[in-house]
Amino acid sequence: MKLILREYNLKLKHTFTISRESIDFQPSLIVELQSEGFSGFGEATSNPYYNITVPMMMQDLEKIRSIIEDTENDTPDVFWAKIHQYLKDDMFALCALDLAYNDLYARKKGKKLYELWNYTTERNPMTDYTIGIASIDKMVSKMQELPWPIYKIKLGTQEDIEIVKELRKHTNAIFRIDANCGWGVEETINNSVELKKLGVEFLEQPMKADNWEGHKEVFKHSVLPVIADESCIIEEDVAKCFNHFHGVNVKLVKCGGLTPGKRMIEEAKKLGLRTMVGCMTESTVGISAIAHLLPQLDYVDMDGALLLAEDIATGVTIKDGVVSYSNLNGTGVTLL
């Protein structure tokens, strides 16, 4: 098996702002694995919140190049377990590698990934489209630029309720709110009451990740469901979220890929938690991998490629929130 690493700097259509940062470009690593005439592709983006850079991921993968390239026909579960010990401190790099390996494995089997997993796609959820923090006029113009059935609105300002009231005047779409750890306990509980009146479906990670007492209080008193994101990073976190959140948002780059992501979703379902997968402004490479988990999800946020000025791959397509799969096997990705 041959390992190929490619570095990209993905330009965004608009400056993307959340409660803790603004970006115009998203650095990204694409991993390609070649074997027996097939190629599999994976992706992970850099993230300052988790101190992850593309050069760091590339360096970590180069250290174990020989181990990766000596692998041939392991199942994805076996491959992930073997590689995890070397990349346990860089789950982003592990994710890019795991996505590529799952893609390659399914292509060798002559199946789409969801077919290999025996998933049926009839009830796939629609994806939201994210509106980052900006002036109200700019947020409204972004919605008008791309009318969509579900918007995920980034908040964490002093005028959050006023923002949502104003946005509501311009659309009947479902709203989801992501405060990215920007609120406190009373603020979250009070905001939930007002936001429910404004057609909000759920709140995502309103408070700091480690505020478990606060999460428990909000869990008891919020009138809207609350979904964990920054509080649910790896597999062990799912059980912690029980009785503290109503659901979990699994990010493949944070947990180490599709292989552990699937396990996290299964664990969440057993605990009665709602299931969601979110993206980290990936290109169509990463987004196409997420698409194969759709049959197991209640919600999905896979709009990363839609936020880009220019994509670097083809794969799944998204129109009006509905995801359509490529005709190709695996995750269905082709690099442009």
PDB file of C-alpha atoms in Angstrom, residues 18 20-21 23 26-28 44-54 56-57 92 230 251 253-254 279-281:
ATOM      1  CA  ILE A  18     -17.579  31.716  15.661  1.00  0.00           C
ATOM      2  CA  ARG A  20     -13.644  32.297  19.529  1.00  0.00           C
ATOM      3  CA  GLU A  21     -12.126  32.919  16.074  1.00  0.00           C
ATOM      4  CA  ILE A  23     -10.952  32.533   9.379  1.00  0.00           C
ATOM      5  CA  GLN A  26      -8.948  26.522   6.065  1.00  0.00           C
ATOM      6  CA  PRO A  27      -5.698  24.495   5.869  1.00  0.00           C
ATOM      7  CA  SER A  28      -6.417  20.852   5.087  1.00  0.00           C
ATOM      8  CA  ALA A  44      -8.550  16.322   8.229  1.00  0.00           C
ATOM      9  CA  THR A  45      -8.450  20.086   8.637  1.00  0.00           C
ATOM     10  CA  SER A  46      -6.221  22.071  10.982  1.00  0.00           C
ATOM     11  CA  ASN A  47      -7.733  23.497  14.177  1.00  0.00           C
ATOM     12  CA  PRO A  48      -6.165  26.070  16.536  1.00  0.00           C
ATOM     13  CA  TYR A  49      -8.595  25.218  19.379  1.00  0.00           C
ATOM     14  CA  TYR A  50      -7.063  21.715  19.457  1.00  0.00           C
ATOM     15  CA  ASN A  51      -3.531  22.908  18.516  1.00  0.00           C
ATOM     16  CA  ILE A  52      -3.532  20.905  15.284  1.00  0.00           C
ATOM     17  CA  THR A  53      -1.698  22.022  12.135  1.00  0.00           C
ATOM     18  CA  VAL A  54      -1.320  20.342   8.745  1.00  0.00           C
ATOM     19  CA  MET A  56       2.118  18.424  12.393  1.00  0.00           C
ATOM     20  CA  MET A  57      -0.282  15.827  10.935  1.00  0.00           C
ATOM     21  CA  PHE A  92      -6.849  14.419  13.331  1.00  0.00           C
ATOM     22  CA  GLU A 230     -16.662  20.127  22.542  1.00  0.00           C
ATOM     23  CA  LYS A 251     -16.709  14.989  14.844  1.00  0.00           C
ATOM     24  CA  VAL A 253     -11.482  14.532  13.006  1.00  0.00           C
ATOM     25  CA  LYS A 254     -11.653  14.719  16.789  1.00  0.00           C
ATOM     26  CA  CYS A 279     -17.952  18.799   9.992  1.00  0.00           C
ATOM     27  CA  MET A 280     -14.882  21.002  10.430  1.00  0.00           C
ATOM     28  CA  THR A 281     -14.994  22.941   7.137  1.00  0.00           C
TER      29      THR A 281
END
